[in-house]
CSV table of C-alpha atoms in Angstrom, one decimal:
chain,number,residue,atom,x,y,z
A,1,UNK,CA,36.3,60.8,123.1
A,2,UNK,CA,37.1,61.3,119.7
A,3,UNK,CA,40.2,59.9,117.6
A,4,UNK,CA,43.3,62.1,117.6
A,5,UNK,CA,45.9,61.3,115.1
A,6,UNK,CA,49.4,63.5,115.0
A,7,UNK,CA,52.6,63.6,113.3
A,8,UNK,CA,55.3,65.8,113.8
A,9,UNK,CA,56.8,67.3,110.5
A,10,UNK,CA,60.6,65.6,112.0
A,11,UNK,CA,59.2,62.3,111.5
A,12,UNK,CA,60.8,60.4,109.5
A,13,UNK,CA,59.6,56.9,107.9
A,14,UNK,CA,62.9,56.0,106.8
A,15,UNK,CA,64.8,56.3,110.3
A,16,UNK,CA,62.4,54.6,112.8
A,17,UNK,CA,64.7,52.1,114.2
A,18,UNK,CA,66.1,54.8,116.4
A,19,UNK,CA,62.8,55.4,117.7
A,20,UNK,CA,61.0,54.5,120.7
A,21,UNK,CA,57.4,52.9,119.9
A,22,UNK,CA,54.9,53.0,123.1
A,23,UNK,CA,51.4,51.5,123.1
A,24,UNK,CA,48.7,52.0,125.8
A,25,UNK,CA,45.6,49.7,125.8
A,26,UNK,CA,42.8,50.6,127.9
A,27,UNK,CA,39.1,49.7,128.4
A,28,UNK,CA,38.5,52.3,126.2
A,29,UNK,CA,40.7,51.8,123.2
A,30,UNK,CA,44.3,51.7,122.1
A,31,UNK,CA,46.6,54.9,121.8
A,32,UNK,CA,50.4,54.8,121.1
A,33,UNK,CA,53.2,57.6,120.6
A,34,UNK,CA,56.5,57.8,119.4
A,35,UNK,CA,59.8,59.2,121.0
A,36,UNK,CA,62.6,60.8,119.1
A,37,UNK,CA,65.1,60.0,122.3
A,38,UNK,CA,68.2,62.0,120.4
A,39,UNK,CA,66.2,65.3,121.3
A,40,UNK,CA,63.6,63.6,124.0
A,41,UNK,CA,61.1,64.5,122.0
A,42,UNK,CA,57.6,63.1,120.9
A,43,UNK,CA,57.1,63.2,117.5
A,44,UNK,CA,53.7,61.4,117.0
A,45,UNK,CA,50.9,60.6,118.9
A,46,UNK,CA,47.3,59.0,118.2
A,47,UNK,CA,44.6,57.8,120.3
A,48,UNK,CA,42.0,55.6,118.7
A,49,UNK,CA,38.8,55.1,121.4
A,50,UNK,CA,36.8,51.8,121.1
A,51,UNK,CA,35.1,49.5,123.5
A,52,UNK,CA,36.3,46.1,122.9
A,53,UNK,CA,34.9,42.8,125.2
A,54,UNK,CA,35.2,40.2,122.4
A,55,UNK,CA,37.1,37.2,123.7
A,56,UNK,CA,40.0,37.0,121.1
A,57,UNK,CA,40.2,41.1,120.8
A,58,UNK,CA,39.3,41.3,117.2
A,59,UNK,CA,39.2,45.3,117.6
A,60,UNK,CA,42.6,45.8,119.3
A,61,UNK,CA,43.6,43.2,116.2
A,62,UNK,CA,42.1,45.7,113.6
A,63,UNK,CA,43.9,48.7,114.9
A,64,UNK,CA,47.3,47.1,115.4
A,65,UNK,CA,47.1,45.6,112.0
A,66,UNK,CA,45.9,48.8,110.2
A,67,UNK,CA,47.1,51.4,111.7
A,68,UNK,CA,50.2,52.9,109.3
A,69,UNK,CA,52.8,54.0,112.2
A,70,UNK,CA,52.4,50.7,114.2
A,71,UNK,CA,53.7,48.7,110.8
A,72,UNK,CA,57.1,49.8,110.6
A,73,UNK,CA,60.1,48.6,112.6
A,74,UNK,CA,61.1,50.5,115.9
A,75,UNK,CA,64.1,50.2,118.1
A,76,UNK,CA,62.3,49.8,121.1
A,77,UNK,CA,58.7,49.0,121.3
A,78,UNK,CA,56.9,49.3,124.9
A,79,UNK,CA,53.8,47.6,125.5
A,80,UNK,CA,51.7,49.2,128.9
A,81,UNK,CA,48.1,46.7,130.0
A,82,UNK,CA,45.8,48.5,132.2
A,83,UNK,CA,44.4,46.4,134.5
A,84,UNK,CA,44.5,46.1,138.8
A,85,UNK,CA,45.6,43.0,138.6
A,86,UNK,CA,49.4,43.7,139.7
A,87,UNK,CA,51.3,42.6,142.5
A,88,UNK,CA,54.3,45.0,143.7
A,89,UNK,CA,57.2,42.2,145.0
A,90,UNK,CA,60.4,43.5,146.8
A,91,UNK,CA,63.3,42.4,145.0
A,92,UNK,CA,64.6,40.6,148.0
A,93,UNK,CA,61.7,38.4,147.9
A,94,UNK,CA,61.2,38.4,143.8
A,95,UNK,CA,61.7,34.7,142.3
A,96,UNK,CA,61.1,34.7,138.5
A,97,UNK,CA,60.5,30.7,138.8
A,98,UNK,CA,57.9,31.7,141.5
A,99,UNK,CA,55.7,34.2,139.7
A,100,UNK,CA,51.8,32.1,140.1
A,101,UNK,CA,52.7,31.7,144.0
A,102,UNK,CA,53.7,35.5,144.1
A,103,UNK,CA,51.0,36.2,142.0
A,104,UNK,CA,48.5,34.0,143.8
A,105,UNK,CA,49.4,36.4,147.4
A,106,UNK,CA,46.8,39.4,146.0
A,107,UNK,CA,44.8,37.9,142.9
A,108,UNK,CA,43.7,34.5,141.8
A,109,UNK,CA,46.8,32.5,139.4
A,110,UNK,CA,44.5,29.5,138.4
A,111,UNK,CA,43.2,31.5,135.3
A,112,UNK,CA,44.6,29.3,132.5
A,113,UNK,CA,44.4,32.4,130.1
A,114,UNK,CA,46.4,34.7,130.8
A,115,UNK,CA,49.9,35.0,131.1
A,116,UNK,CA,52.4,36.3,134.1
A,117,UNK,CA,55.2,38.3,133.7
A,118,UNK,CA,57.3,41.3,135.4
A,119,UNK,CA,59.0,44.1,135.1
A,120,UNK,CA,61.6,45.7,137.5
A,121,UNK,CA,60.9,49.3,139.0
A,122,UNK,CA,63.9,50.5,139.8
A,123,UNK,CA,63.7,53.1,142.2
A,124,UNK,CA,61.3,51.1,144.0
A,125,UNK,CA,63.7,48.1,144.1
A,126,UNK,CA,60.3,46.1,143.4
A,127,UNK,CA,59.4,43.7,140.7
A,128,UNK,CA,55.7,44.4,139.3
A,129,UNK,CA,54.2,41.3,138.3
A,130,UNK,CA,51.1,41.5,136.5
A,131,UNK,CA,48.9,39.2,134.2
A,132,UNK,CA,47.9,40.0,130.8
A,133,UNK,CA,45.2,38.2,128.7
A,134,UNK,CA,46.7,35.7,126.6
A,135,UNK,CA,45.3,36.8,123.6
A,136,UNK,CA,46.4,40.1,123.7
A,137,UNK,CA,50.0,38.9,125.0
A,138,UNK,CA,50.6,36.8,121.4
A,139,UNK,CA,48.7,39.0,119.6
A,140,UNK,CA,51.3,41.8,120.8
A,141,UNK,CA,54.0,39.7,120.8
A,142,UNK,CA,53.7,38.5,117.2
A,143,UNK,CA,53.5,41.8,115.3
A,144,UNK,CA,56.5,43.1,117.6
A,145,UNK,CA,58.9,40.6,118.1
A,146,UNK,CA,61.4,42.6,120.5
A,147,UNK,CA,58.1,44.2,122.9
A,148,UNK,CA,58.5,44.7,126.7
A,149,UNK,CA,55.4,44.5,128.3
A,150,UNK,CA,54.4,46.8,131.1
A,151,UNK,CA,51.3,47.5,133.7
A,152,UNK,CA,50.3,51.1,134.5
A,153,UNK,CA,52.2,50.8,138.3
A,154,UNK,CA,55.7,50.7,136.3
A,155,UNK,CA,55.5,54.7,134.7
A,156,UNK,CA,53.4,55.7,137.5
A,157,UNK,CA,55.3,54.8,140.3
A,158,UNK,CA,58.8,55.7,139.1
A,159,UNK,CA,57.1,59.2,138.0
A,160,UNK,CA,55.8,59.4,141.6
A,161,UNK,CA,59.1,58.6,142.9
A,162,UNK,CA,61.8,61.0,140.6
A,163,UNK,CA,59.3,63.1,141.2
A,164,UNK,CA,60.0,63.0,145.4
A,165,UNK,CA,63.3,63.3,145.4
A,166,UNK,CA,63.4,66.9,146.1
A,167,UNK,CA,60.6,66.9,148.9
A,168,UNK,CA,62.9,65.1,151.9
A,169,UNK,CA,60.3,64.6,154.7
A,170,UNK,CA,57.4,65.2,153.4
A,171,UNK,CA,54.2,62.7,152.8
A,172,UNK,CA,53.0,63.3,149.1
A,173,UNK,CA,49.6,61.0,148.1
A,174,UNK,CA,49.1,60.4,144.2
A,175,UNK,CA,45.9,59.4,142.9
A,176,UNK,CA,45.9,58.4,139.2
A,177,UNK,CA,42.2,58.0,138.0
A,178,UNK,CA,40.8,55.7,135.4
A,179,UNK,CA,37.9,54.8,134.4
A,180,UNK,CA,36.6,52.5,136.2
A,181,UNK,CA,39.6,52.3,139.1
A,182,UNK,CA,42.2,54.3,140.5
A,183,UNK,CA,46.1,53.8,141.7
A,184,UNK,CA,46.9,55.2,145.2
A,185,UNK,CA,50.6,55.9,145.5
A,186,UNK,CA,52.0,57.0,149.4
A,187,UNK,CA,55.1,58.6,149.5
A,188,UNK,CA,56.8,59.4,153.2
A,189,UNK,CA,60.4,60.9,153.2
A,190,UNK,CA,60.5,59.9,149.5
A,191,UNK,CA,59.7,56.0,150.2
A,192,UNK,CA,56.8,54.2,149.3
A,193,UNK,CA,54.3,52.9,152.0
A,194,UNK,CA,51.1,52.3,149.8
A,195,UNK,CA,50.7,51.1,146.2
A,196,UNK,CA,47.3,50.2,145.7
A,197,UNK,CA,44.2,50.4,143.3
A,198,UNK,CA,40.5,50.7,144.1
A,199,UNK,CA,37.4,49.8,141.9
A,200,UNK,CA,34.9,52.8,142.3
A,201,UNK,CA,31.1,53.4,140.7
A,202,UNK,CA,30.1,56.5,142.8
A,203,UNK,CA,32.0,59.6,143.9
A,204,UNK,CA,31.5,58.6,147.5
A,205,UNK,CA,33.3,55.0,146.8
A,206,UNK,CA,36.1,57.5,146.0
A,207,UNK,CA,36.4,59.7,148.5
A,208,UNK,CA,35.7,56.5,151.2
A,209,UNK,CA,39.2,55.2,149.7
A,210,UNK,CA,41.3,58.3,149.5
A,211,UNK,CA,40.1,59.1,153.2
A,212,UNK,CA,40.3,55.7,154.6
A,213,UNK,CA,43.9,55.4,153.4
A,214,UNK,CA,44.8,59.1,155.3
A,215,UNK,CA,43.1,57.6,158.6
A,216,UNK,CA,44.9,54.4,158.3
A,217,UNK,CA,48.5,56.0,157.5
A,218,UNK,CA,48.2,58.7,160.0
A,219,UNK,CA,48.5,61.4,157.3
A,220,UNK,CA,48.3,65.4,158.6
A,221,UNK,CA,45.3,66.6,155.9
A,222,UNK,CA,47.1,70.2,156.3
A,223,UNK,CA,50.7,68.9,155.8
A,224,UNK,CA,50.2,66.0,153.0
A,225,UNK,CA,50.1,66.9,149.5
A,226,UNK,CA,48.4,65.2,147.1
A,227,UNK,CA,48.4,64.8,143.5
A,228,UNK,CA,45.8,63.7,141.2
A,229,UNK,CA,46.9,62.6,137.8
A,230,UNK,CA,44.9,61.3,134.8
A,231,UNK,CA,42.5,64.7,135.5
A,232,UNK,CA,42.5,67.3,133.1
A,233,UNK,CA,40.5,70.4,134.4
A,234,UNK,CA,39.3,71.9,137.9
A,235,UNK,CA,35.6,70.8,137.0
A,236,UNK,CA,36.4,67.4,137.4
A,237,UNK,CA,33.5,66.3,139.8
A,238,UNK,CA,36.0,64.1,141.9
A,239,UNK,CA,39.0,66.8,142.5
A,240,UNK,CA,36.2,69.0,143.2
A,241,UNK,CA,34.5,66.7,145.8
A,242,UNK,CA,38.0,65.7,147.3
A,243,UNK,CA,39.3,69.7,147.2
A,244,UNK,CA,36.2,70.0,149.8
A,245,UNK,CA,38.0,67.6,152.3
A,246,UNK,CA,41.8,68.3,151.1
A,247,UNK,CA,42.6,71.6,150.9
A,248,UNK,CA,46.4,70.8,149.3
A,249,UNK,CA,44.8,68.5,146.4
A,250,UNK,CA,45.9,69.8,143.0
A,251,UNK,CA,46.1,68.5,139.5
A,252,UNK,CA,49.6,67.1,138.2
A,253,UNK,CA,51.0,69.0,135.4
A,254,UNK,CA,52.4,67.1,132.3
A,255,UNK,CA,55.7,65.1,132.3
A,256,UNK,CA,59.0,67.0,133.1
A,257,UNK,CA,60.9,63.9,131.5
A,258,UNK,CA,60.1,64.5,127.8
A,259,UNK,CA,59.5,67.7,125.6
A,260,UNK,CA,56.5,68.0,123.1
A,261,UNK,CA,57.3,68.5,119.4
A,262,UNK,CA,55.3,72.1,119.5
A,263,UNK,CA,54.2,71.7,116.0
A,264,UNK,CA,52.4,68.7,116.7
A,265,UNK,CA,50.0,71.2,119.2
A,266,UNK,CA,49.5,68.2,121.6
A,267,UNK,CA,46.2,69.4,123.7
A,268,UNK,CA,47.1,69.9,127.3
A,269,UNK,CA,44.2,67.8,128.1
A,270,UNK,CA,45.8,64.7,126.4
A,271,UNK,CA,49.2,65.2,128.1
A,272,UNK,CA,48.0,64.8,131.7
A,273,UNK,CA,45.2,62.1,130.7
A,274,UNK,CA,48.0,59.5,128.8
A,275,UNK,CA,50.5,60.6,131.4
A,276,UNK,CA,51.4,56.6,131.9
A,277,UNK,CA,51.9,56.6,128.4
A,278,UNK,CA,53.7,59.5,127.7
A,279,UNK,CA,55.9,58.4,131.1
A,280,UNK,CA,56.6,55.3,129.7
A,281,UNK,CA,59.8,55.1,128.3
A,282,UNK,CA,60.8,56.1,131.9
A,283,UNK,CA,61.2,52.7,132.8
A,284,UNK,CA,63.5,51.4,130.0
């Protein structure tokens, strides 16, 4: 994937503070876009693609510290970590003084670098508590003082959920494919019975996932829709594999919640591959 850099004509340098600053980090780089929330609109967007396994994230570092748009002040700045290892708590169980025994229920809390923290999802009424590496959390936090910190579950599950409300009693399954994972969201009469992510190497250890998870919630193949997200094309290998088995799979369009400066001429591709990103602000 090669860099992409764009800047809407609107934006202006001198007005930032009334902006909305997001930043997705990935296993395969950094991108970041910036909202205009007076018209909704995105006004710049870049994604800069690098592989980066050095212990203190000296890459990531470069980037944030060079790039020109991520120097100036914003009035919100959102921060979103890839990574599986997130925990969805109900809020009637969340403790904020309890987040390594919480934490310690689906992953391993004895990791003495990384650090823990949560965000609420509202229409879940769950917390998401999720680690972060250390480094990356100062790094982060020193260069934007005022950053919330997010995992991918946050965007994608409240996108999965606004997205619901107009389908009373039906089952919807969302798939959201990274690289090297993917997110499985259940949705039955617009609540949520599975939030989960699965490592995968081969096509088959994705289609053993999505399949196992329909035999073990008892969903109808003919009656349940299902969504994939972070796809861009019907040549995908795995919607094409999957459309074999489930007739009603179908890619996800682009986020309803925000317009698209047109000028910027955004690739549809890139709208439905960031769609955590560009989904983002959703939770604030």
């Amino acid at each position: 994937m090669t860099k992409t850099y764009l800047v809407d004509q609107s934006f202006d340098a001198s007005i930032t503070t009334s902006y909305f600053l997001s930043i997705r980090s990935s296993s395969g780089g950094l991108s970041f876009c910036v909202l205009d929330p007076v018209t909704n609109t995105y006004i710049a967007f870049a994604n800069i693609p690098f592989v980066d396994k050095s212990a203190d994230g000296i890459k990531t570092q470069e980037v944030l510290l060079q790039e020109e748009l991520l120097q100036l002040p914003y009035k919100k700045v959102l921060f979103l970590y890839e990574s599986t290892k997130a925990t969805l708590v109900p809020s009637a169980l969340y403790d904020q003084s309890k987040h390594h025994e919480l934490f310690a229920l689906n992953h391993s809390a004895t990791d003495d670098e990384i650090e823990l923290t949560a965000q609420k999802i509202r229409m879940a009424d769950a917390w998401n508590l999720f680690s972060i590496p250390r480094f990356m959390y100062h790094l982060v936090k020193t260069q934007f003082e005022s950053v919330s910190f997010y995992q991918h579950y946050s965007p994608f599950v409240e996108t999965c959920l606004l997205a619901s409300q107009k389908k009373q009693g039906e089952s919807v399954m969302h798939i959201s494919v990274h690289e090297h994972f993917f997110d499985l969201v259940v949705l039955k009469n617009r609540k949520m019975v599975l939030c989960n992510s699965y490592n995968y190497k081969h096509l088959n250890d994705f289609l053993y996932f999505v399949l196992f998870a329909f035999e073990q919630l008892a969903l109808d193949a003919k009656q349940t829709q299902v969504i994939l997200h972070g796809i861009s094309n019907k040549q995908n290998p795995l919607y094409k594999e999957l459309k074999k088995y489930l007739q009603q799979a179908n890619i996800s369009k682009a986020t309803t919640q925000f317009k698209f400066s047109s000028h910027m001429r955004i690739q549809e591709s890139d709208k439905l591959l960031f769609h955590n990103l560009f989904n983002l602000a959703i939770c604030v």
